[in-house]
mmCIF file of N, CA and C in Angstrom:
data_model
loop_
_atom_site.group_PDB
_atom_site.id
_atom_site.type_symbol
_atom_site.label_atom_id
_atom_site.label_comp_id
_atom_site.label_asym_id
_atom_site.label_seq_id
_atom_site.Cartn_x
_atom_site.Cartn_y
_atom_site.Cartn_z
ATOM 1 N N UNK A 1 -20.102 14.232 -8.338
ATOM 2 C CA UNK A 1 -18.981 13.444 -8.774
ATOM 3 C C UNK A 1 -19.438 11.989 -8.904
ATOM 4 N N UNK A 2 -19.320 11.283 -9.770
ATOM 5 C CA UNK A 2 -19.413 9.932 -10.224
ATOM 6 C C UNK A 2 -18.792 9.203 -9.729
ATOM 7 N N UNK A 3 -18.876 7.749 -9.789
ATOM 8 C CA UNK A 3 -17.902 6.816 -9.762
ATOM 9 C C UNK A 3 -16.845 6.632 -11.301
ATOM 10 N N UNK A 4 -17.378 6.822 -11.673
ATOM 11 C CA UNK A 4 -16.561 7.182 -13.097
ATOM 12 C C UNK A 4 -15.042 8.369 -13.115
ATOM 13 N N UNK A 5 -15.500 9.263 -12.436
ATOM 14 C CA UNK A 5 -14.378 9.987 -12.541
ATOM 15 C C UNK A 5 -13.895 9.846 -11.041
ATOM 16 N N UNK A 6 -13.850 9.405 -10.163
ATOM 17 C CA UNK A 6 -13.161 8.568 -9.632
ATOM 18 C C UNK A 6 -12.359 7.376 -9.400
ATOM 19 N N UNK A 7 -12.332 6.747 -11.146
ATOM 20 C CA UNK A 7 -11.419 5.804 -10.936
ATOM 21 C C UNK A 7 -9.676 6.218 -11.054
ATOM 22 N N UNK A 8 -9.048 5.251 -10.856
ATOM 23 C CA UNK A 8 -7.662 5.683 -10.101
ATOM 24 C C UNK A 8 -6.732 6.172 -11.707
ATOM 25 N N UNK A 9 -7.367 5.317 -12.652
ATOM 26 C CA UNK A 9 -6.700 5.713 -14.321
ATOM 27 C C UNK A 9 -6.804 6.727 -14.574
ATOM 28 N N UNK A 10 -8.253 7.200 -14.506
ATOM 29 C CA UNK A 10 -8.050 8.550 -14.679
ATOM 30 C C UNK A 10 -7.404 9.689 -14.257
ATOM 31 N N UNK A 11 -6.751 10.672 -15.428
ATOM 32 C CA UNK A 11 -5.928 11.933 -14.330
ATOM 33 C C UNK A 11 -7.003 12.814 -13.551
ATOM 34 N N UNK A 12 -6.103 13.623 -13.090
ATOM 35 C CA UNK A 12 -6.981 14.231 -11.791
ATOM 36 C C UNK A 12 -7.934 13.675 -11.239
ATOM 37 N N UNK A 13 -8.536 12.410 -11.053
ATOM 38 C CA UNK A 13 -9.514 11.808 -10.347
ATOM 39 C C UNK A 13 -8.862 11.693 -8.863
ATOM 40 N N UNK A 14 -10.012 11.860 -7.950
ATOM 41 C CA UNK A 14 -9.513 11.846 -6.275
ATOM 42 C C UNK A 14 -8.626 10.673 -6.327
ATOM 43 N N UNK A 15 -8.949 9.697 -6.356
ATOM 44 C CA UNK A 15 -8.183 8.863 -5.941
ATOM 45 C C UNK A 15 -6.813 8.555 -6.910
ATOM 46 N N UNK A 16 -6.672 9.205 -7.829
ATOM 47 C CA UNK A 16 -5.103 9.128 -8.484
ATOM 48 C C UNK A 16 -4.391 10.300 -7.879
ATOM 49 N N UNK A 17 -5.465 11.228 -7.379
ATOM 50 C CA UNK A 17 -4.606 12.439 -6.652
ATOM 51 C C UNK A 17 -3.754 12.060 -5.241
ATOM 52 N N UNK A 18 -4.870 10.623 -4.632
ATOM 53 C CA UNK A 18 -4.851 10.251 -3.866
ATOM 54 C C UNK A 18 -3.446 9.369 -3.977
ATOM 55 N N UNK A 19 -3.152 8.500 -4.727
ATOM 56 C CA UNK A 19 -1.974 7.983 -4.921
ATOM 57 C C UNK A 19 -0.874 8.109 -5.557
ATOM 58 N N UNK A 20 -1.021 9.473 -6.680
ATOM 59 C CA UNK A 20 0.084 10.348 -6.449
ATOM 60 C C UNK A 20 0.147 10.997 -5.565
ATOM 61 N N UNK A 21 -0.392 11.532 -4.806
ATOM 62 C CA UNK A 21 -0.077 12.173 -3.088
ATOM 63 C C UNK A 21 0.769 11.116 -2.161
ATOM 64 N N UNK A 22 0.382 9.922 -2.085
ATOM 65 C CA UNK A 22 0.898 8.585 -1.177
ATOM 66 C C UNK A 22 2.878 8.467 -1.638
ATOM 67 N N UNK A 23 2.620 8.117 -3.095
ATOM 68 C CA UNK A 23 3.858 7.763 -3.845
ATOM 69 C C UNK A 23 5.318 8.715 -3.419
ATOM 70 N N UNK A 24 4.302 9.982 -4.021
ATOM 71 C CA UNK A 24 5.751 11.383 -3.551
ATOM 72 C C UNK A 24 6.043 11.471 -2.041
ATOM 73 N N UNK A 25 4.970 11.062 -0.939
ATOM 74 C CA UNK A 25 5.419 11.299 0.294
ATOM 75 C C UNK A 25 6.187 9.958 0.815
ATOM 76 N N UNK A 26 6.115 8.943 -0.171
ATOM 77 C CA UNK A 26 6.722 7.644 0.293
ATOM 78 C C UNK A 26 8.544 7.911 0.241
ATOM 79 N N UNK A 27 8.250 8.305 -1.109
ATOM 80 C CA UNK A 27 9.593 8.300 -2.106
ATOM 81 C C UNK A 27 10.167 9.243 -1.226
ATOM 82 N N UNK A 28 9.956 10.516 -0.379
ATOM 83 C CA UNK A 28 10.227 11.512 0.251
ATOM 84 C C UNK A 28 10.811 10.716 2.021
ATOM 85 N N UNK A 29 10.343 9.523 2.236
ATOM 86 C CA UNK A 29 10.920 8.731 3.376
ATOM 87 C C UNK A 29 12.197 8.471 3.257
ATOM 88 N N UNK A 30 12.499 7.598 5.065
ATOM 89 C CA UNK A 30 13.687 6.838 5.370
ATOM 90 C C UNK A 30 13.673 5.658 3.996
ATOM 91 N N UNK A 31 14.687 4.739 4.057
ATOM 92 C CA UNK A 31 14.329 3.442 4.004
ATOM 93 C C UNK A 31 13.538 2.699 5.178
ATOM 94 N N UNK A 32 13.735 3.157 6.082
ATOM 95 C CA UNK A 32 13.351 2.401 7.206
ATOM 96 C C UNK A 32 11.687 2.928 7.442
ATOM 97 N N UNK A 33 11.946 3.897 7.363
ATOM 98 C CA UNK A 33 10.192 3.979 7.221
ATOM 99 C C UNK A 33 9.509 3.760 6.160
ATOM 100 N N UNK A 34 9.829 3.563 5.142
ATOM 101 C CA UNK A 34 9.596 2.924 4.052
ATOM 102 C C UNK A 34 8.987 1.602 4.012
ATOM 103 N N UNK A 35 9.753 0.727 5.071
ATOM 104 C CA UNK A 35 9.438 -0.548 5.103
ATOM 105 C C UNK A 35 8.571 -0.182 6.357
ATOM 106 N N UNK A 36 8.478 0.057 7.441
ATOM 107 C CA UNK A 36 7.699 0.382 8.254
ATOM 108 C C UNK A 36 6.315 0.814 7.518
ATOM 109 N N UNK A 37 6.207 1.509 6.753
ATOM 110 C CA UNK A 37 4.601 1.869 6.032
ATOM 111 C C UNK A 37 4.451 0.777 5.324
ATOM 112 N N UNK A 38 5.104 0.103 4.694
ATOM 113 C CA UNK A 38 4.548 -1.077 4.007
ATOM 114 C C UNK A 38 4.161 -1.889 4.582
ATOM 115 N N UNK A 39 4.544 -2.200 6.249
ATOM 116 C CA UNK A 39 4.584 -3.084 6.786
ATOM 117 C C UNK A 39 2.650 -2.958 7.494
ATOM 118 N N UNK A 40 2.861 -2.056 7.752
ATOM 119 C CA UNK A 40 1.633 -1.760 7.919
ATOM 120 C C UNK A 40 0.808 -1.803 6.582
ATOM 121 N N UNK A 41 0.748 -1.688 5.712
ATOM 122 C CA UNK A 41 -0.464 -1.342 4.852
ATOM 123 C C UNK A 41 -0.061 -2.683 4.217
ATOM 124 N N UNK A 42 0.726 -4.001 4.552
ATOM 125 C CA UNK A 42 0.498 -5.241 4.257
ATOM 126 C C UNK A 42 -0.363 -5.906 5.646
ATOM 127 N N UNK A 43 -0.309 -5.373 6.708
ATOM 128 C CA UNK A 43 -1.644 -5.774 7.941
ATOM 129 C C UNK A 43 -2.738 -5.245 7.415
ATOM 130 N N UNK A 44 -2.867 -4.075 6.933
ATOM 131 C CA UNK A 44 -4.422 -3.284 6.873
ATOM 132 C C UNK A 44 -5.047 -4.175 5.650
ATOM 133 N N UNK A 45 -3.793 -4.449 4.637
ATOM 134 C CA UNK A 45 -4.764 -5.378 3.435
ATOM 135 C C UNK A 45 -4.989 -7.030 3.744
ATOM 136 N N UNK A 46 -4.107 -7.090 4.402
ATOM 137 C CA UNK A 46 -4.621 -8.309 4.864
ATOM 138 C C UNK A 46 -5.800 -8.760 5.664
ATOM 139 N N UNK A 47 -6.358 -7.901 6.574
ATOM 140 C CA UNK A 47 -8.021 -7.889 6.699
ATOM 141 C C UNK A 47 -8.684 -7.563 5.352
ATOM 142 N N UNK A 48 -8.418 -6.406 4.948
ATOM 143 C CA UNK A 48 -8.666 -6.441 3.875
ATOM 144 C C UNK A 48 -9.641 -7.328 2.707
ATOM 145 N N UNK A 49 -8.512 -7.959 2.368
ATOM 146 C CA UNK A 49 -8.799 -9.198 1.360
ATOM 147 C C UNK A 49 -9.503 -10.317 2.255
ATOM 148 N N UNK A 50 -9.755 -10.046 3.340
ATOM 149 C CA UNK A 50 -9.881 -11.398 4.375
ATOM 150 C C UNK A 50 -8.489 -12.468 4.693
ATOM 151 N N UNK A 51 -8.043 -12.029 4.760
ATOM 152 C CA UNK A 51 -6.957 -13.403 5.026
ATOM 153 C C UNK A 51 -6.398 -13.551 6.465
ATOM 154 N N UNK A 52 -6.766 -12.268 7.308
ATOM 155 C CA UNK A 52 -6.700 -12.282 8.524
ATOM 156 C C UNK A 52 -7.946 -11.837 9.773
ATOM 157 N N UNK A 53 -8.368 -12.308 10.260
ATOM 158 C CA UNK A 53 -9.239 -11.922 10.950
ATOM 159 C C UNK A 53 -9.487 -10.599 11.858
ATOM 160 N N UNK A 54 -10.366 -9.995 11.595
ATOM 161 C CA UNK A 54 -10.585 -8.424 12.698
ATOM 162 C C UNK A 54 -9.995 -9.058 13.960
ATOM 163 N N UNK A 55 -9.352 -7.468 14.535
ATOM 164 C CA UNK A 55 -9.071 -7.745 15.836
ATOM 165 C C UNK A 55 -9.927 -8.085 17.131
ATOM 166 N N UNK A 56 -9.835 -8.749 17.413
ATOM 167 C CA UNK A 56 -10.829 -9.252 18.625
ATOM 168 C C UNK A 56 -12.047 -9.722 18.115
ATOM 169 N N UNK A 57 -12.253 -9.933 16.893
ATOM 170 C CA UNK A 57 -13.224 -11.363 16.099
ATOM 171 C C UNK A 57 -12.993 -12.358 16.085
ATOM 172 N N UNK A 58 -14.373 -13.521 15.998
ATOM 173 C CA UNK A 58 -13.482 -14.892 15.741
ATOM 174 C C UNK A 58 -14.248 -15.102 14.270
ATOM 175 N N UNK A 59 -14.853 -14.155 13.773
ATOM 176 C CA UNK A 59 -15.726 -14.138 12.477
ATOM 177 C C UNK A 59 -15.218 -13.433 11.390
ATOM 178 N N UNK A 60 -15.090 -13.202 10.467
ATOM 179 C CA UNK A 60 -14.676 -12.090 9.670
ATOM 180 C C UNK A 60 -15.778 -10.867 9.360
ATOM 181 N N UNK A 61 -15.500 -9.551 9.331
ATOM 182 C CA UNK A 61 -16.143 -8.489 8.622
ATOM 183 C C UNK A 61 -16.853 -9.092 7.593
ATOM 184 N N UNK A 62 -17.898 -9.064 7.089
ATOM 185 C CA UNK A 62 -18.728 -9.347 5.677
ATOM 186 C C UNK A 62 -18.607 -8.278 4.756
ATOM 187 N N UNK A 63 -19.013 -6.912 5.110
ATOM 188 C CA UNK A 63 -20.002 -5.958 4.534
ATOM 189 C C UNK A 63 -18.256 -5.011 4.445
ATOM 190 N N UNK A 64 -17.823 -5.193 3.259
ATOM 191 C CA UNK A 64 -16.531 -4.132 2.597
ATOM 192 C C UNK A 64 -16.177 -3.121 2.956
ATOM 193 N N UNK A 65 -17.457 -2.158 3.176
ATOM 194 C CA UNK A 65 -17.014 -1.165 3.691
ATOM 195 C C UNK A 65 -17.254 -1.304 5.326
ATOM 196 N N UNK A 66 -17.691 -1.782 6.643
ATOM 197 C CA UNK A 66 -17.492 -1.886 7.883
ATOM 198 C C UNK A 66 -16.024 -2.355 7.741
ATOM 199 N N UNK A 67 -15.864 -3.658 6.395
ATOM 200 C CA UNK A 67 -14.368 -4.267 6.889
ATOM 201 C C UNK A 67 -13.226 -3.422 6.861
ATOM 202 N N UNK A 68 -13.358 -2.406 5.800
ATOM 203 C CA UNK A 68 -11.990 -1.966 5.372
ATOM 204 C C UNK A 68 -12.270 -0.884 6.603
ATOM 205 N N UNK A 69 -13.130 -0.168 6.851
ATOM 206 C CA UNK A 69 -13.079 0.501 8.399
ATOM 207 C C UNK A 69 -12.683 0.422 9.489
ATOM 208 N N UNK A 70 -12.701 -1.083 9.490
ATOM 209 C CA UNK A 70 -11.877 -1.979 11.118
ATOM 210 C C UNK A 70 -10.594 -1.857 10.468
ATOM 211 N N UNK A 71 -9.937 -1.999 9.345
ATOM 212 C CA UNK A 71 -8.609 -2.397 9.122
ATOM 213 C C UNK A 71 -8.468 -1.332 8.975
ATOM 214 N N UNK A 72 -8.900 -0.140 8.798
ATOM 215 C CA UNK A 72 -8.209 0.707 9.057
ATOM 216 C C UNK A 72 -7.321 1.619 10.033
ATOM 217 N N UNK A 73 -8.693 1.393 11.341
ATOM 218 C CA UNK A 73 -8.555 1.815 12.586
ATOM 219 C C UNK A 73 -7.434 0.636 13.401
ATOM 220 N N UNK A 74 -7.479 -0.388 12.712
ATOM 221 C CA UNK A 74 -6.818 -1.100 14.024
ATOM 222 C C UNK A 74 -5.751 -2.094 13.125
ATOM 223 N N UNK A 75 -5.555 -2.141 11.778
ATOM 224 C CA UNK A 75 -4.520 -2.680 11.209
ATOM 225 C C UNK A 75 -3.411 -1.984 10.419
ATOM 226 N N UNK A 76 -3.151 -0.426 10.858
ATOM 227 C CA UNK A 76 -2.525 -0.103 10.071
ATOM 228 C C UNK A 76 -2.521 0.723 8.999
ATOM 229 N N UNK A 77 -4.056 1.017 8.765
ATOM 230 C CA UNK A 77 -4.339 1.478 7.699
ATOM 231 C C UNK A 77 -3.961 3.181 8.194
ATOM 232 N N UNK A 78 -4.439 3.476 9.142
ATOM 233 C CA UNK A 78 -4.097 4.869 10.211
ATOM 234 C C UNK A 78 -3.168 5.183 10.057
ATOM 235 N N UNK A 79 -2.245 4.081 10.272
ATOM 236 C CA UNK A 79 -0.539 4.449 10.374
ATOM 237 C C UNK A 79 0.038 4.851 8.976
ATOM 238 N N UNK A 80 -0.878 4.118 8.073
ATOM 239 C CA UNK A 80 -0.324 4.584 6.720
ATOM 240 C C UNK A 80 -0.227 6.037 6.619
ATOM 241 N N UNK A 81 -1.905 6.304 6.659
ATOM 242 C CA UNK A 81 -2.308 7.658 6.158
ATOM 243 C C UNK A 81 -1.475 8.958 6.689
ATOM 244 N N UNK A 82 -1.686 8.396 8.016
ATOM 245 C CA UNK A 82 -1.017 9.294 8.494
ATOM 246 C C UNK A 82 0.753 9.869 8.540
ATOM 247 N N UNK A 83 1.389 8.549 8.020
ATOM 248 C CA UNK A 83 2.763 8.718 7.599
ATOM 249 C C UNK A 83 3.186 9.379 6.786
ATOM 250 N N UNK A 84 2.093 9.408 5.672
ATOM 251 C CA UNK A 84 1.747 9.202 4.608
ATOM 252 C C UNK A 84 1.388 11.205 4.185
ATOM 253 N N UNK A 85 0.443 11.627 5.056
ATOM 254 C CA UNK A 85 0.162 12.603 5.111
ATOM 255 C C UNK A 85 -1.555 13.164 4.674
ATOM 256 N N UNK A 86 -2.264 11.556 4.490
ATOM 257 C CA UNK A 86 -3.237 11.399 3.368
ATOM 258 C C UNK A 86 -4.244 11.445 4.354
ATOM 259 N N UNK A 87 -4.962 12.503 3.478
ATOM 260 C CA UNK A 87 -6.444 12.413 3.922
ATOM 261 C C UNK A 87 -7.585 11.566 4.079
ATOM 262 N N UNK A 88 -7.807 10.201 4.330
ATOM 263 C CA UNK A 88 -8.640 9.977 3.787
ATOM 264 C C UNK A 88 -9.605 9.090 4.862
ATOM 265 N N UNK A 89 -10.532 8.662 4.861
ATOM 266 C CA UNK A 89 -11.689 7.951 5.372
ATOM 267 C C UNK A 89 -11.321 6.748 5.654
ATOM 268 N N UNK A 90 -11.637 6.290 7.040
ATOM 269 C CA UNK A 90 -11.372 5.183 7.169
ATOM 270 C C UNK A 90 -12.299 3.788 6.220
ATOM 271 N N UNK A 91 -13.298 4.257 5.812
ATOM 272 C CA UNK A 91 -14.019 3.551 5.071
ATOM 273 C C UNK A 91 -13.514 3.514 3.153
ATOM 274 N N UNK A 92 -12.843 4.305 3.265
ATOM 275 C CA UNK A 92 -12.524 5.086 1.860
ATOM 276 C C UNK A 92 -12.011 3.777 0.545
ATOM 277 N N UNK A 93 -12.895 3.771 -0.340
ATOM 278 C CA UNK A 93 -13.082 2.644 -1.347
ATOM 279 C C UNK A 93 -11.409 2.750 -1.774
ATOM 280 N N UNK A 94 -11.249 3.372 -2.259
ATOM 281 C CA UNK A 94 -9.521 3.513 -3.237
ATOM 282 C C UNK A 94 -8.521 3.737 -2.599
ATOM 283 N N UNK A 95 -8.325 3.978 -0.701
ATOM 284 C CA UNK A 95 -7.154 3.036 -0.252
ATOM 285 C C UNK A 95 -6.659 2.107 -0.082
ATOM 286 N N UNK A 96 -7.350 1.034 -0.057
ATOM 287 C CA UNK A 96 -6.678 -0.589 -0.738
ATOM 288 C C UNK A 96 -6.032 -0.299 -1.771
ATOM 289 N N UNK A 97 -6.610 0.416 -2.978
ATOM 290 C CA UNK A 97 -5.598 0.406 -4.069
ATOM 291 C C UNK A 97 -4.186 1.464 -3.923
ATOM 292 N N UNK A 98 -4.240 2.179 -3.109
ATOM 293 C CA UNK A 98 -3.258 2.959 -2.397
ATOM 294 C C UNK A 98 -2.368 2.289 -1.804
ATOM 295 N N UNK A 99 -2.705 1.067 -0.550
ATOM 296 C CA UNK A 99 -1.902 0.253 -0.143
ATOM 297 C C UNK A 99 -1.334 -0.323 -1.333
ATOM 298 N N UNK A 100 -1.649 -1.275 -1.788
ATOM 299 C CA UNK A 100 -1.109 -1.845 -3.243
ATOM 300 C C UNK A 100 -0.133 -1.746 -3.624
ATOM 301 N N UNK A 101 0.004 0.119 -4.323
ATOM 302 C CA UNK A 101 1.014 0.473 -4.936
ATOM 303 C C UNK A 101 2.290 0.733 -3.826
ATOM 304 N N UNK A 102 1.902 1.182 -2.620
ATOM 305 C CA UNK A 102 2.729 1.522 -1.773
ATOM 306 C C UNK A 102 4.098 0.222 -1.684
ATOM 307 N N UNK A 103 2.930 -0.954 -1.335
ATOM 308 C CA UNK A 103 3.702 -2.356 -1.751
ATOM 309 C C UNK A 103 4.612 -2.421 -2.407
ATOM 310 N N UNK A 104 3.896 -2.158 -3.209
ATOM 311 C CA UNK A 104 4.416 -2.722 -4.964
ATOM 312 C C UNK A 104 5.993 -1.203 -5.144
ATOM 313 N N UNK A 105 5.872 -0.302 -4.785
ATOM 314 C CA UNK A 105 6.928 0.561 -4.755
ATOM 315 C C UNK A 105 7.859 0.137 -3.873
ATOM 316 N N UNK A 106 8.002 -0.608 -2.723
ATOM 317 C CA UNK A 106 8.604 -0.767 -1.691
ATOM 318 C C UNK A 106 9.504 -1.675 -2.083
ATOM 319 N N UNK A 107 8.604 -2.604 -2.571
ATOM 320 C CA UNK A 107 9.336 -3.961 -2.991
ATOM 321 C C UNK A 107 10.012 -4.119 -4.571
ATOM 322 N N UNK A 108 9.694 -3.004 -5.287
ATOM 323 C CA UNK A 108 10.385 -2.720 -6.676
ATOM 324 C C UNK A 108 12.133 -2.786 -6.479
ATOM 325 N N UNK A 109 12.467 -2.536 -5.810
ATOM 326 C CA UNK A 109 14.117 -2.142 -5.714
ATOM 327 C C UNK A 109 14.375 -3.751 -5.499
ATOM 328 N N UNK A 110 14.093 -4.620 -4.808
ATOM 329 C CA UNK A 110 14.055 -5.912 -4.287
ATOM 330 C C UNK A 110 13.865 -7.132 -5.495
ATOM 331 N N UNK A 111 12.629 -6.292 -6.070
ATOM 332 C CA UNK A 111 12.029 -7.669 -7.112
ATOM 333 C C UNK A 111 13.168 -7.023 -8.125
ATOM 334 N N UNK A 112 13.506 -6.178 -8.549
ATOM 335 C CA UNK A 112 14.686 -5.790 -9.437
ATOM 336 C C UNK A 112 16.433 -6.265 -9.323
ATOM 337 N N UNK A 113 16.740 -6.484 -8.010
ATOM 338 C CA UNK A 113 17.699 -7.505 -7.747
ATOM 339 C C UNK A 113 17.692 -8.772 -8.084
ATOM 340 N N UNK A 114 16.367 -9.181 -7.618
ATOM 341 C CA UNK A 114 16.219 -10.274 -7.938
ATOM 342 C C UNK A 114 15.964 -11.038 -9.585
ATOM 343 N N UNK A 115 15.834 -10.270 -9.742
ATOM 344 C CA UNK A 115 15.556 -10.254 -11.792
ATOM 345 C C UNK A 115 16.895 -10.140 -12.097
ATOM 346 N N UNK A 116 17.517 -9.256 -11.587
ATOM 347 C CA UNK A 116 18.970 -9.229 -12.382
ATOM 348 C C UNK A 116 19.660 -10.622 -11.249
ATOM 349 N N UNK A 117 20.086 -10.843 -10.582
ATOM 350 C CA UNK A 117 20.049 -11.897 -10.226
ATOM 351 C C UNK A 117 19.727 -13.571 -10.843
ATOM 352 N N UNK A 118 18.722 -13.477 -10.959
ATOM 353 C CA UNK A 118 18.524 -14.909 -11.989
ATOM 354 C C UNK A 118 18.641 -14.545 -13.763
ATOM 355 N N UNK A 119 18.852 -13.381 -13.963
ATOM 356 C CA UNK A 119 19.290 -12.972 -15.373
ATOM 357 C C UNK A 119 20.711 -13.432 -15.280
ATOM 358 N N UNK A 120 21.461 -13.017 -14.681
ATOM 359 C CA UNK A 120 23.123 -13.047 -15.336
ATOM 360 C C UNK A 120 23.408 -14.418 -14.373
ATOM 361 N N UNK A 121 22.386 -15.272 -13.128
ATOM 362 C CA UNK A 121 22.907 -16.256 -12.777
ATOM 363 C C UNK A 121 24.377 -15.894 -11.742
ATOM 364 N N UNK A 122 24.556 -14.703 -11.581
ATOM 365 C CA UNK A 122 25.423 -15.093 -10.612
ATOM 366 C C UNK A 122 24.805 -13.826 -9.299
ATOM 367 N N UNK A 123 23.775 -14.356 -8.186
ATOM 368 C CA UNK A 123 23.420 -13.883 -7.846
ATOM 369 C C UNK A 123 24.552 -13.227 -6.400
ATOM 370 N N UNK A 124 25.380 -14.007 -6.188
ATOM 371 C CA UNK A 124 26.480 -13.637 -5.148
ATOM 372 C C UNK A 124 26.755 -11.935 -5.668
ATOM 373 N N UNK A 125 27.392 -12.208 -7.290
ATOM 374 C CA UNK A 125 27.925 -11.149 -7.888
ATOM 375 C C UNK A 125 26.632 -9.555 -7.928
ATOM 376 N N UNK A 126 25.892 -9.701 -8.055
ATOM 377 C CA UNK A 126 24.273 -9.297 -8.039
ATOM 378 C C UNK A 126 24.133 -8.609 -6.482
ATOM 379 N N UNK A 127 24.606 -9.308 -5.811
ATOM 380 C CA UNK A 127 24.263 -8.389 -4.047
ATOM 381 C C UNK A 127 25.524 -7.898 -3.480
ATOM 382 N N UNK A 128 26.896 -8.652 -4.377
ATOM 383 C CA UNK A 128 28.082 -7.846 -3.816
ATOM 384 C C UNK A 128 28.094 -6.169 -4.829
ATOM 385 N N UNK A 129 28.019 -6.460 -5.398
ATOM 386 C CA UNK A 129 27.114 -5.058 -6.475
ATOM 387 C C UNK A 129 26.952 -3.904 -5.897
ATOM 388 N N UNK A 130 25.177 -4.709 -5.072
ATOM 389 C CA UNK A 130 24.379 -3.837 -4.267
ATOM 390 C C UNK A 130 25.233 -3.561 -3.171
ATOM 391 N N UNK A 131 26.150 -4.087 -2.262
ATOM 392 C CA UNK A 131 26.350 -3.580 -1.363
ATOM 393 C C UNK A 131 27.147 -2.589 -1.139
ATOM 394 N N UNK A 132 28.124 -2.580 -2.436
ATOM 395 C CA UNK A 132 29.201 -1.842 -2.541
ATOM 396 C C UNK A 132 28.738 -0.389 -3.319
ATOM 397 N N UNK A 133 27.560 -1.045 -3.696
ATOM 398 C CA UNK A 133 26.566 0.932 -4.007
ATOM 399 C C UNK A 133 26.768 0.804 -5.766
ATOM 400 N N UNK A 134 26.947 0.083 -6.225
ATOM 401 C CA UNK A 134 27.558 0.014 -7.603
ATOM 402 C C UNK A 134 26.453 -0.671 -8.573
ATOM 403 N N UNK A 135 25.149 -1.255 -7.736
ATOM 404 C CA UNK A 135 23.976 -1.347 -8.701
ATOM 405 C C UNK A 135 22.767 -0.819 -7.713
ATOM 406 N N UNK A 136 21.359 -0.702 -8.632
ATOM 407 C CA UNK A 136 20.383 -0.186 -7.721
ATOM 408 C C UNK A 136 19.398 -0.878 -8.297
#
């Protein structure tokens, strides 16, 4: 298997199997665990990308794959998978991009209020809406 047919565009490639596997078991949650997995796989990327330091470092990870290994084991990344139902390696190149979307799904319902919100300008009207179940 290549790196080629492992990228995430492609169909049936592991790692699109990999995040259509993530997506349906998300969508299949609480709300509340919903935000709970995001919450975590916004700690695990945040070592990640570097923006937070390994636990019990005062240095950062260098080498990508040791880093995303620590963030996995100890930021969250665990908690994902395992919520999650996902197989995968704590070292594993294409769960960052897994976290990502998880994000990016979580917070879709949110950034979509908020769009309609500064669209029609009356954002009061926009969350009394939402609360009463009458927009989504």
């Amino acid at each position: 298997m290549t790196h080629r047919t492992q990228h995430p565009a492609r169909p049936n490639s592991p790692a699109q199997r990999q995040l259509d596997h993530a997506l349906t078991a998300l969508a299949r949650t609480t709300p509340g665990r919903r935000r709970y997995i995001a919450a975590a796989a916004a700690q695990y990327l945040a070592q990640v990308d570097h923006q937070i330091l390994p636990v019990g470092y005062d240095t950062p990870i260098y080498g990508d794959w040791a880093n995303r290994g620590d963030a996995y084991e100890m930021r969250g990344g665990a908690t994902v998978a395992a919520m999650l139902g996902l197989a995968v390696r704590p070292t594993d190149e294409h769960f960052p991009s897994t976290a990502r979307a998880i994000i990016t799904a979580v917070d879709a319902p949110v950034d979509r209020l908020v769009e309609a919100a500064r669209t029609t300008g009356a954002p009061a009207a926009v969350a009394l809406l939402h609360l009463v179940g009458g927009a989504r």
